[in-house]
XYZ file of C-alpha atoms in Angstrom:
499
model
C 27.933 -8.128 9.338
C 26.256 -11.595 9.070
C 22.611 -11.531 7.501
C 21.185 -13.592 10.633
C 22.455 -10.478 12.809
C 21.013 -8.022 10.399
C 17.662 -9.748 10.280
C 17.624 -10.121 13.776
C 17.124 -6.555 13.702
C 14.188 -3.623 13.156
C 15.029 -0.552 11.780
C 14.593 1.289 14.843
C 17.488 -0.947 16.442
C 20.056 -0.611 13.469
C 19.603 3.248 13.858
C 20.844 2.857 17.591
C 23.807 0.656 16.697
C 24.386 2.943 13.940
C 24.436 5.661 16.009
C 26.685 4.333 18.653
C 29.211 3.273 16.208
C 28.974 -0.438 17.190
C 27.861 -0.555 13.354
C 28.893 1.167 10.204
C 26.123 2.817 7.655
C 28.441 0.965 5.094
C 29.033 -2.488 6.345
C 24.942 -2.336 7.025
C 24.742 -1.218 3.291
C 27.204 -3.968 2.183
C 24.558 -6.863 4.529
C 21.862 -5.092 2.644
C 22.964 -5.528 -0.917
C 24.254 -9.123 -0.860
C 20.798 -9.972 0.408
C 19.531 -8.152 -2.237
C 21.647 -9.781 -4.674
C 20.896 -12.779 -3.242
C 16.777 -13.093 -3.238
C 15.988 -10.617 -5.998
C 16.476 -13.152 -8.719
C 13.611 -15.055 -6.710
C 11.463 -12.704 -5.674
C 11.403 -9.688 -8.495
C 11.102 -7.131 -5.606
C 13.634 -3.837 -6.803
C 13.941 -2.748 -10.599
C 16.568 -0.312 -9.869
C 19.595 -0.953 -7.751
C 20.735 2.183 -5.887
C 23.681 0.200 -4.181
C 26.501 2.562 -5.694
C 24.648 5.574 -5.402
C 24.120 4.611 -1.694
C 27.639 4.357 -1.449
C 27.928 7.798 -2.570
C 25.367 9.184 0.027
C 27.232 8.101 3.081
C 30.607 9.638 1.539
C 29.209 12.435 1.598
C 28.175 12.254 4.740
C 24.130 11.688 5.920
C 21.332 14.010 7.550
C 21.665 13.574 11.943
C 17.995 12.098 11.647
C 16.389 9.302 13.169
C 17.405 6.418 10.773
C 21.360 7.677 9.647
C 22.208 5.018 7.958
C 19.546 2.355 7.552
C 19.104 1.044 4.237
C 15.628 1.666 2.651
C 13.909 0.933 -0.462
C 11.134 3.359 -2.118
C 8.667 2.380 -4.368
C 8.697 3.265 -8.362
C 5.451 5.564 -7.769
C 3.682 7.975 -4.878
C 6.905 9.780 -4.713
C 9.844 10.713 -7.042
C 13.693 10.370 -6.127
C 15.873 12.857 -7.766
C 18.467 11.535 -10.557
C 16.276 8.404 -11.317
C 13.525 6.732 -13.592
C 9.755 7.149 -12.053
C 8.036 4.717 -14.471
C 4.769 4.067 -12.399
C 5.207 0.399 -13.748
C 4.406 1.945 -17.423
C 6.455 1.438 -20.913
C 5.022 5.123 -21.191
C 7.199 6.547 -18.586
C 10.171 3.752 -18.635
C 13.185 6.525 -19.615
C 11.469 9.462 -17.512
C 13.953 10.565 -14.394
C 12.899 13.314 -12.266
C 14.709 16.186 -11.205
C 14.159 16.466 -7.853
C 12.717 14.639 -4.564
C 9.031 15.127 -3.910
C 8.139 16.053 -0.290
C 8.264 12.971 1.495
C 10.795 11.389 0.146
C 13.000 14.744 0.992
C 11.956 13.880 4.108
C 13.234 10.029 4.000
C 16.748 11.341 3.527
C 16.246 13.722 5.860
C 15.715 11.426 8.226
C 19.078 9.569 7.443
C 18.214 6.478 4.853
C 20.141 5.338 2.540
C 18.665 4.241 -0.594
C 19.239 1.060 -1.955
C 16.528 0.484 -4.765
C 13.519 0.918 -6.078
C 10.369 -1.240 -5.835
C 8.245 -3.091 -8.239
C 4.860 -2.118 -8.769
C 1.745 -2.381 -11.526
C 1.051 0.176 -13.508
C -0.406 3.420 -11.833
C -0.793 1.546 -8.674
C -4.523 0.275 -10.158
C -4.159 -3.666 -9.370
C -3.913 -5.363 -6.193
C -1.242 -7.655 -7.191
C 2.183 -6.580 -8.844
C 2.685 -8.151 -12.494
C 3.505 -4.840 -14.318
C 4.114 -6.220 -18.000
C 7.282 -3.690 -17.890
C 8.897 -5.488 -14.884
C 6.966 -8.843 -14.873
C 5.861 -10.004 -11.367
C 7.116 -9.576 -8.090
C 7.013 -12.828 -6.174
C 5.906 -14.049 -2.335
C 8.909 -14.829 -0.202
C 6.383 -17.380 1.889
C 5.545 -19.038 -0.996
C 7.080 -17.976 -4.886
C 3.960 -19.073 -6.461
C 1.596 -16.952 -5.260
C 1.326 -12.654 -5.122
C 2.858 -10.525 -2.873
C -0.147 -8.061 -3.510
C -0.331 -5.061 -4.659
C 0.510 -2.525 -5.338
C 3.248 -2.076 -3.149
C 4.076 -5.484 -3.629
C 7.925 -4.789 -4.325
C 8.397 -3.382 -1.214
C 6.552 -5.940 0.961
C 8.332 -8.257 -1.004
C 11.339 -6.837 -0.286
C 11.022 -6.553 3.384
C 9.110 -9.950 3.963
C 12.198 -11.671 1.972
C 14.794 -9.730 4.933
C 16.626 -6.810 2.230
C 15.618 -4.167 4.183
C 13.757 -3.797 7.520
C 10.997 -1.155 6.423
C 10.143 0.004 2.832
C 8.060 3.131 1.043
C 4.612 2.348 -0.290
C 1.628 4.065 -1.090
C -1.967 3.375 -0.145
C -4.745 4.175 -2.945
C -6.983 1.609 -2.427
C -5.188 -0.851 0.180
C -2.072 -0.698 -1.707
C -0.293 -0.745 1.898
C -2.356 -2.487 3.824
C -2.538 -5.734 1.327
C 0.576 -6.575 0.481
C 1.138 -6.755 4.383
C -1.488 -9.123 4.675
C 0.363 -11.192 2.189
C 3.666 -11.184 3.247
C 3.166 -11.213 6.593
C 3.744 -7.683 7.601
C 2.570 -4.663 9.976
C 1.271 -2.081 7.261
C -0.183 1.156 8.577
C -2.351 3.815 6.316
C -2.503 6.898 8.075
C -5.257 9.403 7.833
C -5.901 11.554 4.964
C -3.507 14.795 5.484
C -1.624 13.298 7.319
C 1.846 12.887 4.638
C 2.750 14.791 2.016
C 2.282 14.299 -1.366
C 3.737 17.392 -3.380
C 5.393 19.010 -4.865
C 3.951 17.315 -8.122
C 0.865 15.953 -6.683
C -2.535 17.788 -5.032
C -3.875 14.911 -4.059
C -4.631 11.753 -6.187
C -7.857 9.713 -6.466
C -10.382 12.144 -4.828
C -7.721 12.132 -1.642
C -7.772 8.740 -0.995
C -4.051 7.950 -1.678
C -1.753 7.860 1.417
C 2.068 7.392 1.480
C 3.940 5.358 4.652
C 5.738 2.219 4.506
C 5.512 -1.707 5.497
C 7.465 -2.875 8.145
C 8.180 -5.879 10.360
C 7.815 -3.589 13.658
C 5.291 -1.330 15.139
C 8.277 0.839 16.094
C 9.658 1.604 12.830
C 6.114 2.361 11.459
C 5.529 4.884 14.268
C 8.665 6.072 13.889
C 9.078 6.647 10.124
C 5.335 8.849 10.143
C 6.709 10.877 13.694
C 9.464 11.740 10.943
C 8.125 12.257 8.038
C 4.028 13.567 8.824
C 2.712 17.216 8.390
C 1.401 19.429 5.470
C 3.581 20.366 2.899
C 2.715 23.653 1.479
C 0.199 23.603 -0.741
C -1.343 20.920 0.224
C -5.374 21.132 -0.008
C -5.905 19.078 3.399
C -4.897 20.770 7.017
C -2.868 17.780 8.648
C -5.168 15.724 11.382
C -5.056 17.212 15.071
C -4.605 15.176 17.904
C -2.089 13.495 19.452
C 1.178 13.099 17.045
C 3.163 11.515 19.764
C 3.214 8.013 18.068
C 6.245 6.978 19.445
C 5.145 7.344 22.889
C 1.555 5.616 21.931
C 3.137 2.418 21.674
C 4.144 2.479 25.165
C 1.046 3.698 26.901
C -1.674 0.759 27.174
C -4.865 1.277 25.282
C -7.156 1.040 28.229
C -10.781 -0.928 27.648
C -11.933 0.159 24.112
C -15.207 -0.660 22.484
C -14.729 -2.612 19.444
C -16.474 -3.794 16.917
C -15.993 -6.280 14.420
C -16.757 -7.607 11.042
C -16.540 -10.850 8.870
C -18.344 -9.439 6.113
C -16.828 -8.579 2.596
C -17.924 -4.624 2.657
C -17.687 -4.205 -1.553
C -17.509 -7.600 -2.287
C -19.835 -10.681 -1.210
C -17.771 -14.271 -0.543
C -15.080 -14.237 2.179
C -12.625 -17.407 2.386
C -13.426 -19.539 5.830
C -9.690 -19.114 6.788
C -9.848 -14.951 6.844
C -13.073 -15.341 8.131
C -11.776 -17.286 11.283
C -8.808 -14.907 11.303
C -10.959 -11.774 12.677
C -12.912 -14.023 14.517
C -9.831 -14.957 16.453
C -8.758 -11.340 16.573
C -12.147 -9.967 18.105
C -11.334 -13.305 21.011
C -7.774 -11.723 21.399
C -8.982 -8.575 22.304
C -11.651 -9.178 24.452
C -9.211 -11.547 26.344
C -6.468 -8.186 26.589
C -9.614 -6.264 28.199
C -11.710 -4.611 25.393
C -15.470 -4.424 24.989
C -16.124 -6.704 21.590
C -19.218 -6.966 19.711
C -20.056 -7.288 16.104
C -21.111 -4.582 14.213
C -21.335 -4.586 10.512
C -19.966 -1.116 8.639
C -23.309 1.253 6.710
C -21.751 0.572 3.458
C -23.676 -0.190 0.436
C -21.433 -2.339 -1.485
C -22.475 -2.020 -4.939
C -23.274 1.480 -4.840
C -19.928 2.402 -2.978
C -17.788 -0.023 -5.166
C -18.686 1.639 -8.666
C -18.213 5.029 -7.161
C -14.491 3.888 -6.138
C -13.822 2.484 -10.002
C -15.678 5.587 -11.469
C -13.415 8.302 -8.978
C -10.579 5.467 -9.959
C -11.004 5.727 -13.727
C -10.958 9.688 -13.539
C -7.950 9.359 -12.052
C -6.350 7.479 -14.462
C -7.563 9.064 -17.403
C -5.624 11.699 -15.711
C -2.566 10.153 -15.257
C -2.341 8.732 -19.162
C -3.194 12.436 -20.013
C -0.147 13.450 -17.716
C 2.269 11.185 -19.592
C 2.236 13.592 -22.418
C 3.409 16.365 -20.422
C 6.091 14.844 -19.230
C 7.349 12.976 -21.960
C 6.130 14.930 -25.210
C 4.747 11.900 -26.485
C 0.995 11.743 -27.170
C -0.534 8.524 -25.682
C -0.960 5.421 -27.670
C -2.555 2.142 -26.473
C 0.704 0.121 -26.743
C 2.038 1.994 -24.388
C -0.008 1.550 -21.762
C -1.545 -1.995 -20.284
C -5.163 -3.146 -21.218
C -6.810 -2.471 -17.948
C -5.019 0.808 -17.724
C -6.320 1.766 -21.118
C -9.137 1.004 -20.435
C -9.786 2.612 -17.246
C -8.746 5.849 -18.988
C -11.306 5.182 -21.825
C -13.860 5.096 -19.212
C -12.168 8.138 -17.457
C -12.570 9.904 -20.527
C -16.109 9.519 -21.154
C -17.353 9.992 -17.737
C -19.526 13.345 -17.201
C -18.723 15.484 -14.419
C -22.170 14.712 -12.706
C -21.134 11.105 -13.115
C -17.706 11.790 -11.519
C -19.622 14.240 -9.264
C -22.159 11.740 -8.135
C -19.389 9.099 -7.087
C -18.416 11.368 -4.720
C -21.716 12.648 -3.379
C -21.685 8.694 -2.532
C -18.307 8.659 -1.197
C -18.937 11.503 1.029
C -22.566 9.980 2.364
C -21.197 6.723 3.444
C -17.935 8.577 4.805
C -20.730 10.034 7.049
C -22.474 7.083 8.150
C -19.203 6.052 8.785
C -17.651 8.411 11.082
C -21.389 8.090 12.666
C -21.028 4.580 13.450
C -17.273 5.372 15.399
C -19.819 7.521 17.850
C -19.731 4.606 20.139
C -16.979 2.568 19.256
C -13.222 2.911 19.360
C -12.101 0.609 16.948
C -13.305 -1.667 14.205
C -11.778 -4.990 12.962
C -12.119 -6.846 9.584
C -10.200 -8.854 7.109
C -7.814 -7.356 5.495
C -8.619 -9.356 2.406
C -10.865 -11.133 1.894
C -9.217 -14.351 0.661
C -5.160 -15.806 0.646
C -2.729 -14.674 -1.746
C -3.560 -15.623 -5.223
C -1.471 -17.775 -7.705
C 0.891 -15.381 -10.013
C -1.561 -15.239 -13.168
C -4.133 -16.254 -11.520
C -5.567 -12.306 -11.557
C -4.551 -11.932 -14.667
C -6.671 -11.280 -17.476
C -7.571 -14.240 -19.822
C -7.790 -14.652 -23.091
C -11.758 -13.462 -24.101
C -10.724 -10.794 -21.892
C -7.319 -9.717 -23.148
C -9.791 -9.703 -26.971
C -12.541 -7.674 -25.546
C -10.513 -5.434 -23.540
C -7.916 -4.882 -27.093
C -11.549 -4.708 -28.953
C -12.231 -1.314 -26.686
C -8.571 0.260 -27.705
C -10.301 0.832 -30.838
C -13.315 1.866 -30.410
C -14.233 5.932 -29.953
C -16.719 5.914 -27.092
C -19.512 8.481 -27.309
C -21.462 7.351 -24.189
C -20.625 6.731 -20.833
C -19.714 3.538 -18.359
C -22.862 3.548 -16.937
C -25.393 3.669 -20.339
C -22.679 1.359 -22.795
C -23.704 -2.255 -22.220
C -19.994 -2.712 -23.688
C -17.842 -0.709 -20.881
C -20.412 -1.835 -17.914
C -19.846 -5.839 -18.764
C -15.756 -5.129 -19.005
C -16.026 -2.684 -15.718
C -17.663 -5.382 -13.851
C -15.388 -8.376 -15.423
C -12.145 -5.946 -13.532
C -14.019 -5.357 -10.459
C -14.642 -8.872 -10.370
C -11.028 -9.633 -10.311
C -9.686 -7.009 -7.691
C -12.596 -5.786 -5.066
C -13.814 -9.135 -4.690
C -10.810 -10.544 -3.117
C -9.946 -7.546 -1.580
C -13.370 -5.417 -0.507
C -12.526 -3.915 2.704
C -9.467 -1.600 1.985
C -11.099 0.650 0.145
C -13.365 1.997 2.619
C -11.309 3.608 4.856
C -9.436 5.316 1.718
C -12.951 6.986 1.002
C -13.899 8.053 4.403
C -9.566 9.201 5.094
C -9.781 6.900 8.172
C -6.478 5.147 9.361
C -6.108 1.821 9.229
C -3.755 -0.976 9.447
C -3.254 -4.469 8.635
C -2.101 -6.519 11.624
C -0.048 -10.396 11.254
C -1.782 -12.323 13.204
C -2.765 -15.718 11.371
C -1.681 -17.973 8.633
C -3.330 -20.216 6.279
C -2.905 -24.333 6.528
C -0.915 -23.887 4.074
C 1.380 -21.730 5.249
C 0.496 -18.268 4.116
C -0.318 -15.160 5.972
C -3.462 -13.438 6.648
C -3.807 -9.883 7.624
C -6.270 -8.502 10.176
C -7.562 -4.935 9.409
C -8.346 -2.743 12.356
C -9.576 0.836 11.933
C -9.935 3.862 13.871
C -11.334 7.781 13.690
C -10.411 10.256 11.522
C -6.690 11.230 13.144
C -6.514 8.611 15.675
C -3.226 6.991 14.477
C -1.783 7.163 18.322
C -4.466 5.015 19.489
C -3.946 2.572 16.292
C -0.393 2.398 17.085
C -0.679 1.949 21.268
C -3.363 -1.497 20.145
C -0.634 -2.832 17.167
C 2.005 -2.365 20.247
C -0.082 -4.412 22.458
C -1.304 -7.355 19.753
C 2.738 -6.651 18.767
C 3.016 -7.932 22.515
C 0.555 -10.650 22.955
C 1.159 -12.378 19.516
C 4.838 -11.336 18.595
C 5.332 -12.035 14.502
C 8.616 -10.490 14.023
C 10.557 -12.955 14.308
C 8.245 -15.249 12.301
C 10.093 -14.873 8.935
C 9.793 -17.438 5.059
C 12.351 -19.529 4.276
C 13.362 -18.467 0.650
């Protein structure tokens, strides 16, 4: 199969080739890995090549499900793939391998993929660009010197740069949703509840992480959560009602919808001119396809709401470093982790529980005021992020930083975050470096909204810029019947890089 023919295609229309025997789950594995092979040297997207184990799944014969056959990538966290390392991005967990598939990725091969690798990622999924020091960083196919984003940036990477046509990721924070923007990509976070996360995780971060995938195509992200959504057992959220039908959303017109839109940074306060005009341009597209547009700016009190995040964020990895012990037998130690990481769980671990109970009372407020402000209005739009993809490095921390940060290894903290001058100065100094160019993903975590980050503009330069649009609480069928129509008035699928 040539690559130009493989590309050419969606995952979605490889599974109907596939099934009609016009192509063979093999020879599509074969295309797969020689692009791999190809434009991983480039683009440091997979850290694990599956190719031979892949080989081995379709001798023995794949699940009847909706993809047989198509290759598929998952990323190295927010799921675990039986037989193989699940190193979050962390020297701590580098040799770890996990027994067994967790929920959704059960569900994956259920639906027919085969796996061909897994995906780069920073550690614990905390930064919104992907330079894990384990892996080193994962590289835009649009442009090598700049971020993919984070933290699925493996997988956008991946699928941006043509391996595979649709990828895992996992949405914390915008850790879907960003990466898209980046490379150029429709990334969907559905609502909270809506995918499983067991059988080793409850839920993670307060319940704002979300699993799904980035994908060139509407289709195959509607069709990938029609397969794989629904409560696994346990589970301490009842899935969303409504309609599940996403499949058929995308071909039933939205009708006139009030929307409103924003060009505001919600936790952050500068917004580059070129994202700005990007939502700009998407509120004109949509009031040209029909819709009732006018601007309304989100109730979210950006400081306020931006420490809770770090402070629920820093619990949870606290948590996580904790967790390495019981998987590994090995006590923690500060080389094994990265700066930021370690320090995150220093702050995790000194936090009260009325601090860590407070961030949430906040959470929960503006989640309110939220849902209040969708009384009257169907859909909301905003930038995605809130400026281009950065340099690689260019997030990274310098040197004063990298001295202070190594200072606070060693010191035993007796007070917390919010009362040590020392941990407030170095919170801020990391919030400055990830909220404030991307400050309106995080939102829609807290409040369990869906959302998704839309293609539709580029930089002068030639990068691209994501447009975020959000909906209510369970409303993914009427997210996915707009990206079908945008999908249809400004097609990007075909609009590929040239590694």
């Amino acid at each position: 199969m040539k690559f130009s023919e493989y590309q050419a295609m969606d995952a979605t229309a490889l599974a109907k080739f596939l099934a009609d025997g016009t192509l063979t789950a093999a020879d599509v594995l074969e295309t797969a890995q020689r692009r791999l092979q190809r434009v991983n040297p480039l683009i440091n997207a997979v850290i694990l090549d599956l190719y031979q184990p892949g080989r081995q799944q379709i001798a023995a014969g794949l699940p009847d499900g909706p993809f047989q056959g198509v290759p598929f990538l998952v990323k190295d966290m927010d799921g675990t793939l039986a037989g193989t390392p699940a190193a979050a991005g962390s020297r701590s967990l580098r040799d770890y391998v996990y027994d067994h598939d967790s929920e959704l990725f059960h569900r994956f091969r259920e639906a027919g993929v085969v796996f061909l690798g897994k995906t780069n990622c920073p550690e614990f999924g905390i930064m919104a660009i992907t330079e894990p020091e384990l892996h080193g960083p994962s590289r835009n196919p649009w442009d090598l010197h700049h971020t993919p984003g984070g933290s699925s940036g493996g997988s956008a990477a991946a699928v941006a740069a043509g391996v595979v046509p649709v990828a895992h990721a996992g949405d914390g924070g915008g850790s879907i949703r960003i990466p898209a923007a980046m490379c150029g990509l429709f990334g969907f976070k559905p609502s909270r509840g809506r995918q499983p996360l067991g059988p080793d995780i409850s839920e993670a971060w307060n319940g704002q992480v979300v699993p799904h995938v980035v994908s060139r195509s509407v289709r195959d992200s509607a069709g990938f959560l029609a397969a794989t959504r629904g409560r696994d057992i346990g589970a301490p959220y009842d899935e969303p009602g409504g309609d599940h039908d996403f499949l058929a959303a995308l071909d039933r017109p939205p009708g006139p919808l009030h929307v409103g839109f924003s060009t505001k940074a919600m936790l952050g306060s500068q917004m580059d001119p070129e994202c700005v005009t990007a939502v700009e341009q998407a509120a004109e597209l949509m009031a040209d396809l029909g819709h009732d547009v006018t601007e309304v700016d989100l109730p979210v009190n950006g400081e306020e709401i931006a420490m809770a995040y770090l402070t629920i964020v820093a619990a949870g990895v606290a948590a996580s470093v904790a967790l390495t012990e019981g998987l590994t037998g090995v006590p923690p130690r500060p080389e094994q982790f990265e700066r930021p990481t370690w320090f995150l769980k220093q702050v995790g671990e000194v936090l009260s529980a009325k601090e860590l109970e407070l961030a949430k009372f906040a959470v929960g407020s503006m989640s309110r005021a939220v849902a209040h402000s969708f009384d009257n209005m169907d859909i909301h739009i905003s930038a995605t992020t809130a400026f281009p993809p950065a340099k690689i490095g260019e997030l990274g921390l310098g040197r004063l930083e990298k001295v202070s940060l190594s200072a606070l290894r060693r010191i035993s903290a007796v007070t917390g975050p919010t009362t040590d001058p020392i941990y407030r100065q170095a919170l801020r100094q990391l919030s400055a470096e990830s909220l404030a160019r991307t400050p309106n993903t995080q939102v829609f975590n807290m409040t369990g909204q869906p959302a998704m980050s839309v293609p539709l503009a580029m930089t002068a330069t030639g990068l691209p810029i994501g447009v975020q649009f959000a909906a209510r609480f369970g409303a993914e069928s009427l997210l996915f019947s707009v990206a079908s129509q945008l999908e249809e008035a400004r097609p990007w699928f075909d609009r590929v890089p040239q590694l």
